[in-house]
mmCIF file of C-alpha atoms in Angstrom:
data_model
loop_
_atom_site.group_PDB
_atom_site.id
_atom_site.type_symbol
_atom_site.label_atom_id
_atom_site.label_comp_id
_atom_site.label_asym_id
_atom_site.label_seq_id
_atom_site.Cartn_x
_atom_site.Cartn_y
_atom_site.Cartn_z
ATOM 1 C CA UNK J 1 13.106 4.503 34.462
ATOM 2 C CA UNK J 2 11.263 5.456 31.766
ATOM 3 C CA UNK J 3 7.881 5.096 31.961
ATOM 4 C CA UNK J 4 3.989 6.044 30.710
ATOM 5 C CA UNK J 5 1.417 5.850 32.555
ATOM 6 C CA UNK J 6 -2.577 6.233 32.048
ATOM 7 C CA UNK J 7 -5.704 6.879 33.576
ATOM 8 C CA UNK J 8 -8.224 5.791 34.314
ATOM 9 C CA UNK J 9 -7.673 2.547 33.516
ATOM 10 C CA UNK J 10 -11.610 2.099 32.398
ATOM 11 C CA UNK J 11 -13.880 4.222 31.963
ATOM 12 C CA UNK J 12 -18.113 3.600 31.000
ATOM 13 C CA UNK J 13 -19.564 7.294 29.657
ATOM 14 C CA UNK J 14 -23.069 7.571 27.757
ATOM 15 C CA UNK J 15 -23.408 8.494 24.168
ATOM 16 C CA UNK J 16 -22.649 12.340 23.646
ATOM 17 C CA UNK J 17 -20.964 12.828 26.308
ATOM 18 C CA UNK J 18 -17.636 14.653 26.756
ATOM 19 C CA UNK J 19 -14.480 12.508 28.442
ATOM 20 C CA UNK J 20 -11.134 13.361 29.203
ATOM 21 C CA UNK J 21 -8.000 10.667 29.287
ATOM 22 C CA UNK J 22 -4.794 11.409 31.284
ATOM 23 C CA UNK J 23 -1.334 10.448 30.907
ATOM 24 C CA UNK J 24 1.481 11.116 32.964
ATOM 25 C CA UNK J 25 4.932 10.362 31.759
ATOM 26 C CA UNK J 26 8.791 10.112 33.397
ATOM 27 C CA UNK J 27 10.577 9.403 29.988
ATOM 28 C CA UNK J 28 13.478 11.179 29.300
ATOM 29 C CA UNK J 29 14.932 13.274 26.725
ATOM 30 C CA UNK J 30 11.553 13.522 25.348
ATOM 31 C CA UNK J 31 11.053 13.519 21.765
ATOM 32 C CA UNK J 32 7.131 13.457 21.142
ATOM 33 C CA UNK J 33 4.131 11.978 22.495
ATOM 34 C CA UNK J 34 1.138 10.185 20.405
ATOM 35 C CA UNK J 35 -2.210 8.636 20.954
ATOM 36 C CA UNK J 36 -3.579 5.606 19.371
ATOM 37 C CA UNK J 37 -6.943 4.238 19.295
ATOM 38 C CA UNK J 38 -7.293 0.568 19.687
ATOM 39 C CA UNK J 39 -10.363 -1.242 19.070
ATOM 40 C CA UNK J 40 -10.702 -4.727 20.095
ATOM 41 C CA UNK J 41 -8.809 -7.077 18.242
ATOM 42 C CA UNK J 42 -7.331 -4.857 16.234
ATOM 43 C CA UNK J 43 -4.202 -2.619 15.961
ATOM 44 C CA UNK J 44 -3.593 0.886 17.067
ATOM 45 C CA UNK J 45 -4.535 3.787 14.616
ATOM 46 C CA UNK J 46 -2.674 6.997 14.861
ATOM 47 C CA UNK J 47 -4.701 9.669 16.359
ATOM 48 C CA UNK J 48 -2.113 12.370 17.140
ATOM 49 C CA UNK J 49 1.389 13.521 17.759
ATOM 50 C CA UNK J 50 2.663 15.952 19.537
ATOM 51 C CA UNK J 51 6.212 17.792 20.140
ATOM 52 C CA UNK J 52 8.319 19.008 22.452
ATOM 53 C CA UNK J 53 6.544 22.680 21.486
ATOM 54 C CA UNK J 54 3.033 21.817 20.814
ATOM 55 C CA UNK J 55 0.551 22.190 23.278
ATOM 56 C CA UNK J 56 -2.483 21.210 21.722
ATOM 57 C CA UNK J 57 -3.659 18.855 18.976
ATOM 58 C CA UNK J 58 -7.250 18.253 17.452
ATOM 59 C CA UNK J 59 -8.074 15.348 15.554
ATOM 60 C CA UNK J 60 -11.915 15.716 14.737
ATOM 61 C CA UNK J 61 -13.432 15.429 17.979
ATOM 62 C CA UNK J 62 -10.240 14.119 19.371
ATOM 63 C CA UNK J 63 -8.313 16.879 21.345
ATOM 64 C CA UNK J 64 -4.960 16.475 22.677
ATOM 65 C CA UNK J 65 -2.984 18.131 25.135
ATOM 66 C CA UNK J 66 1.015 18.133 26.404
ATOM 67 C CA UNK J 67 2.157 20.201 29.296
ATOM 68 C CA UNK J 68 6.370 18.891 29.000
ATOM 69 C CA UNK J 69 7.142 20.675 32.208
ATOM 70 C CA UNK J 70 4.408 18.733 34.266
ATOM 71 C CA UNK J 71 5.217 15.541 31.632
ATOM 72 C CA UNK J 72 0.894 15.365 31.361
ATOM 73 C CA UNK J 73 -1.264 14.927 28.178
ATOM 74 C CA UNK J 74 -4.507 14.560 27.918
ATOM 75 C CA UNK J 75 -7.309 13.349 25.778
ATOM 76 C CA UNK J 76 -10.016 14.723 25.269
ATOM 77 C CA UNK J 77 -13.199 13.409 23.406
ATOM 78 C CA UNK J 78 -16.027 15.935 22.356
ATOM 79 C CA UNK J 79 -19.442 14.253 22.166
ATOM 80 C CA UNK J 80 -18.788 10.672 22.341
ATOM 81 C CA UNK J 81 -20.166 8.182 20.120
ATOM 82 C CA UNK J 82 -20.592 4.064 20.685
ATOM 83 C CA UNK J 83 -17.879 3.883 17.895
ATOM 84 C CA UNK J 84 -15.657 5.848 20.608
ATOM 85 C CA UNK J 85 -15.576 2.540 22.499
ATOM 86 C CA UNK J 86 -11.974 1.653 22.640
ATOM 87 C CA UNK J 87 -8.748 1.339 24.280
ATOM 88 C CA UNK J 88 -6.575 4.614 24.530
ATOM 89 C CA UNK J 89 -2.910 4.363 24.313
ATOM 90 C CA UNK J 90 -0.769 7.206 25.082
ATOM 91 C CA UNK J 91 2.945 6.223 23.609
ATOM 92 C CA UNK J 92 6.015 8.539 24.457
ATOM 93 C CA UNK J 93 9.250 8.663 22.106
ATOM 94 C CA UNK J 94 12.765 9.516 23.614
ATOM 95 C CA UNK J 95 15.428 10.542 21.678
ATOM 96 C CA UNK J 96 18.614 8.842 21.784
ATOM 97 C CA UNK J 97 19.482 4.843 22.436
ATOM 98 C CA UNK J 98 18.001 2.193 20.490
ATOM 99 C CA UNK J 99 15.446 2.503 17.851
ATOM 100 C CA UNK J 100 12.965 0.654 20.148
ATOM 101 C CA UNK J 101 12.558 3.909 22.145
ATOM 102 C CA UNK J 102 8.481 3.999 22.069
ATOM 103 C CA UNK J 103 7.438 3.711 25.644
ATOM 104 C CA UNK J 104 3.561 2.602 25.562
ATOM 105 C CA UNK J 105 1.064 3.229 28.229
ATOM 106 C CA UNK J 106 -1.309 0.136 29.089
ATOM 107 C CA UNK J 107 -4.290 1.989 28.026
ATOM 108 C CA UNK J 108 -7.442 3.452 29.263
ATOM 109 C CA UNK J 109 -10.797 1.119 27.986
ATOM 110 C CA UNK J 110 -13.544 3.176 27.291
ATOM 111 C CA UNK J 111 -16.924 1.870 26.469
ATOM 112 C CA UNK J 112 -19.669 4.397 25.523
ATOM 113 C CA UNK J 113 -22.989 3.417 26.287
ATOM 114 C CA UNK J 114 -26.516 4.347 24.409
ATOM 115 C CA UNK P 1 -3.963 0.425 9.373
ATOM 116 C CA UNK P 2 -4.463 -0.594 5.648
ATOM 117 C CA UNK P 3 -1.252 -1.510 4.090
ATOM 118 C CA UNK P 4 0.520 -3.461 6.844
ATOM 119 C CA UNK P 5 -0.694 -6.866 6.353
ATOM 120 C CA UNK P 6 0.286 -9.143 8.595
ATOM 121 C CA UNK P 7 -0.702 -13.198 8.587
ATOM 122 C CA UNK P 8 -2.228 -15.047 10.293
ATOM 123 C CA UNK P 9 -4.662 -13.080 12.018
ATOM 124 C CA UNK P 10 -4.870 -15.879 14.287
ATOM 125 C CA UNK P 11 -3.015 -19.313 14.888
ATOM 126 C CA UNK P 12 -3.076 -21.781 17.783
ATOM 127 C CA UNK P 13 0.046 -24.446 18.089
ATOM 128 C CA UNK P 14 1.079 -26.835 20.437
ATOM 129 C CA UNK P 15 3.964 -26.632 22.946
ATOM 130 C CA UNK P 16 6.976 -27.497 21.744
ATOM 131 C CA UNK P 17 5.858 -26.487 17.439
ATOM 132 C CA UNK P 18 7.089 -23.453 15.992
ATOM 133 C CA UNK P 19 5.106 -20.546 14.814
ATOM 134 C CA UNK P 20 6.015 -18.148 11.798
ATOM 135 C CA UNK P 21 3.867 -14.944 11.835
ATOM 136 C CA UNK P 22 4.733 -12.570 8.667
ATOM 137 C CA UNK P 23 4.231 -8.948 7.925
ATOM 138 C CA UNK P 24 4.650 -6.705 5.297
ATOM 139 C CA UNK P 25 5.201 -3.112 5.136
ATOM 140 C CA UNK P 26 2.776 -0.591 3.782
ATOM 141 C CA UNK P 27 4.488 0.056 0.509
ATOM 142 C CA UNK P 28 7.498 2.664 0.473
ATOM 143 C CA UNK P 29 8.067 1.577 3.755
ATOM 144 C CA UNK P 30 11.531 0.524 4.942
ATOM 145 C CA UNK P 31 11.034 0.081 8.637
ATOM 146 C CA UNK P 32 9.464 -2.370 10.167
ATOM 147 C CA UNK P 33 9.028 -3.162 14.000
ATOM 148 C CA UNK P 34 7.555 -6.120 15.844
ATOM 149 C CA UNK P 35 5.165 -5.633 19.323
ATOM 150 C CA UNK P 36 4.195 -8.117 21.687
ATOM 151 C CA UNK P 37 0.977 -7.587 23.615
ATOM 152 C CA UNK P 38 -0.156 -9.415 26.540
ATOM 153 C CA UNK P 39 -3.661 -9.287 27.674
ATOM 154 C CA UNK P 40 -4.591 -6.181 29.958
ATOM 155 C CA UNK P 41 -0.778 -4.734 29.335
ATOM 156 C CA UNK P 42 0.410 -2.198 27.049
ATOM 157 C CA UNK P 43 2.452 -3.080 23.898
ATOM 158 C CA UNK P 44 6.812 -3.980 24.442
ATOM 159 C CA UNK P 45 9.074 -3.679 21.792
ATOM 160 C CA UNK P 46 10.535 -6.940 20.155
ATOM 161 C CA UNK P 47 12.696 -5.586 17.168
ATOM 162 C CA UNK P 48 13.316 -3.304 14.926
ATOM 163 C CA UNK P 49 14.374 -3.818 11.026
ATOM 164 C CA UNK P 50 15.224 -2.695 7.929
ATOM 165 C CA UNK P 51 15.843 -4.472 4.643
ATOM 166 C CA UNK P 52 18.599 -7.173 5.607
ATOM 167 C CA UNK P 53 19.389 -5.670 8.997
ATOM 168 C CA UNK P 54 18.286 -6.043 12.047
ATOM 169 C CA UNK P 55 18.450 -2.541 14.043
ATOM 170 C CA UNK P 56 17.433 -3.595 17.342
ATOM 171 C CA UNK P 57 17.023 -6.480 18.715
ATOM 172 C CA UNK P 58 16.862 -5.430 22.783
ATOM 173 C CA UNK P 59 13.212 -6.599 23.104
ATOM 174 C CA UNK P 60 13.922 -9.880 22.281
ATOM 175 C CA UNK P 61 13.976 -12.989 24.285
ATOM 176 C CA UNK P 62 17.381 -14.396 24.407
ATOM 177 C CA UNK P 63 16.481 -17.771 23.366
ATOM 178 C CA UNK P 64 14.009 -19.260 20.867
ATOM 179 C CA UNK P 65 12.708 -15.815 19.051
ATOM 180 C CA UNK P 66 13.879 -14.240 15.908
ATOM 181 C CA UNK P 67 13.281 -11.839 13.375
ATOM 182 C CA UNK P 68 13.873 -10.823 9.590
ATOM 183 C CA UNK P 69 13.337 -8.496 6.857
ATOM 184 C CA UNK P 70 14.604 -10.020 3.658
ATOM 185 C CA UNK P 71 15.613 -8.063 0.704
ATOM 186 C CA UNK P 72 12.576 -9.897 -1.057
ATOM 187 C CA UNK P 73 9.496 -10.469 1.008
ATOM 188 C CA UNK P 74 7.879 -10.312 4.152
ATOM 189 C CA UNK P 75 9.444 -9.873 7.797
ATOM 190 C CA UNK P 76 8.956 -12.857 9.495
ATOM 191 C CA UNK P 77 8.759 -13.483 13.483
ATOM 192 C CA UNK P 78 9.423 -16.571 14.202
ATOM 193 C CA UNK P 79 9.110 -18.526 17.718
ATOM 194 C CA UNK P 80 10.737 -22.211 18.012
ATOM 195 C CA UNK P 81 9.132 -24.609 20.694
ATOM 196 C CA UNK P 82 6.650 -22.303 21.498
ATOM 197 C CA UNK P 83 5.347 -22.375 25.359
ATOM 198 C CA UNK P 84 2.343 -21.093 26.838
ATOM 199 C CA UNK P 85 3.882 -17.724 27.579
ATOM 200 C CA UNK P 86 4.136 -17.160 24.286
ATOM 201 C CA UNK P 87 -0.104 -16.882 24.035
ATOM 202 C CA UNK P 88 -0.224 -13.246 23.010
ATOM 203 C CA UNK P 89 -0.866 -10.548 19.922
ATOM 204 C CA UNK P 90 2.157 -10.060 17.888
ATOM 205 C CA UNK P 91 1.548 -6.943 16.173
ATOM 206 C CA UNK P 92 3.999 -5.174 13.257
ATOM 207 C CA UNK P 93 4.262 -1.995 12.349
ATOM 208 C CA UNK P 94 5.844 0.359 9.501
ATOM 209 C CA UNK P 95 7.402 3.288 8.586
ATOM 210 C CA UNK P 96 8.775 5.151 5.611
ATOM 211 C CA UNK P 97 11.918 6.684 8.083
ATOM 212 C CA UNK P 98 12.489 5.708 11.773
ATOM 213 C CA UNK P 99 10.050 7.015 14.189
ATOM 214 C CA UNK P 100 12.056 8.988 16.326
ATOM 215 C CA UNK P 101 11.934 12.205 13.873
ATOM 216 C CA UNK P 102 8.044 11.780 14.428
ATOM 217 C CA UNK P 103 6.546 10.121 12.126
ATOM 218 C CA UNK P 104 3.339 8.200 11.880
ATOM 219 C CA UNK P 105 4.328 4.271 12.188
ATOM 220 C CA UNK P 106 1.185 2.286 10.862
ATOM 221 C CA UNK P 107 0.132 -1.028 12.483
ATOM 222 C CA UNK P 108 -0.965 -3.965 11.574
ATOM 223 C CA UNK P 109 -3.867 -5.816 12.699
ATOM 224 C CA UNK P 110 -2.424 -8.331 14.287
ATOM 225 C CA UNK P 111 -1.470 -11.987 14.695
ATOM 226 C CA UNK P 112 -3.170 -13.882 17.780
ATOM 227 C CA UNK P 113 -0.702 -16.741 19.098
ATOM 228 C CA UNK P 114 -2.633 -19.372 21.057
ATOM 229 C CA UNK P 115 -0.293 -22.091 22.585
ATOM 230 C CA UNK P 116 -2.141 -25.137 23.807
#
């Protein structure tokens, strides 16, 4: 079954601190992973996307990471800011079937604190 | 996020009315795709449309949903006799080409369903 899942599932950090979000993933054939930032009440912005052969990503102080033969990525988030306070979503693409082949995460919340 | 507009932002019916919640594509965008979100879950897949077709349907609910994506206008979601269940954030999303070749897909803001 294909599926994405994300941790921790909350997560409280003070301002300028560094944070790391992982995701673990069992969806097959892969086609690319992305991460979206949600903010409360409002809809997921792109962050980044990653490929089969990419290994690293860097959005700003947004850095992402895919291992495909472990099927982990991670997050991480260089000296956080109270803006930073979101929800994560990790969303995994497989090739093949139907078009609705985006396979979201739940999220990890993270609130940044002053 | 700017460019898919999507309305209502929020709307509260009554068991049993229907609700219409419409989005439209950032411009030179073709594809458009409807998410449900639940609190505390992740976002499911409704549909999936272009101009006059519908692509995908699989995340539907059998009975009282549907979708479309005129050749003039909006995509409209629309739920008849709503239920309680159907409390949630409808979000839509676009994309100049289908997403499985990687590319971005842009979301909407969202349209909050109450049913009361």
């Amino acid at each position: 079954k294909n599926q994405v899942e994300q941790s921790p599932q909350s997560l409280i950090i003070l301002e300028g601190k560094n944070c790391t979000l992982q995701c673990n993933y069992t969806v097959s054939p892969f086609s690319n992973l992305r991460w979206y930032k949600q903010d409360t009440g409002r809809g997921p912005v792109s962050l980044t996307i990653m490929t089969f052969s990419e290994n690293t990503k860097s959005n700003g102080r947004y850095t992402a990471t895919l291992d495909a033969d472990t099927k982990q990525s991670s997050l991480h988030i260089t000296a956080s800011q109270l803006s930073d306070s979101a929800s994560y979503i990790c969303v995994v693409t497989f090739y093949g079937g139907s078009q609705g082949n985006l396979i979201f995460g739940k999220g990890t919340k993270l609130s940044v604190k002053p | 996020n700017a460019g898919v507009m999507q309305n209502p932002r929020h709307l509260v019916r009554r068991r049993g009315q229907e609700a219409r919640l419409r989005c439209s594509p950032m411009k030179g965008h073709s594809h458009v795709y409807w998410y449900r979100q639940l609190p505390e879950e992740g976002l499911k897949f409704m549909v999936y449309l272009q101009k006059e077709n519908i692509i995908d349907e699989s995340g539907m609910p059998k009975e009282r949903f549907s979708a479309e994506f005129p050749k003039e206008g909006p995509s409209i979601l629309r739920i008849q006799q709503v239920v309680r269940g159907d409390s949630a954030a409808y979000f839509c999303a676009s994309s100049p080409q289908t997403h499985s070749s990687g590319n971005t897909i842009y979301f909407g803001e969202g349209s909050w369903l109450t049913v009361v």
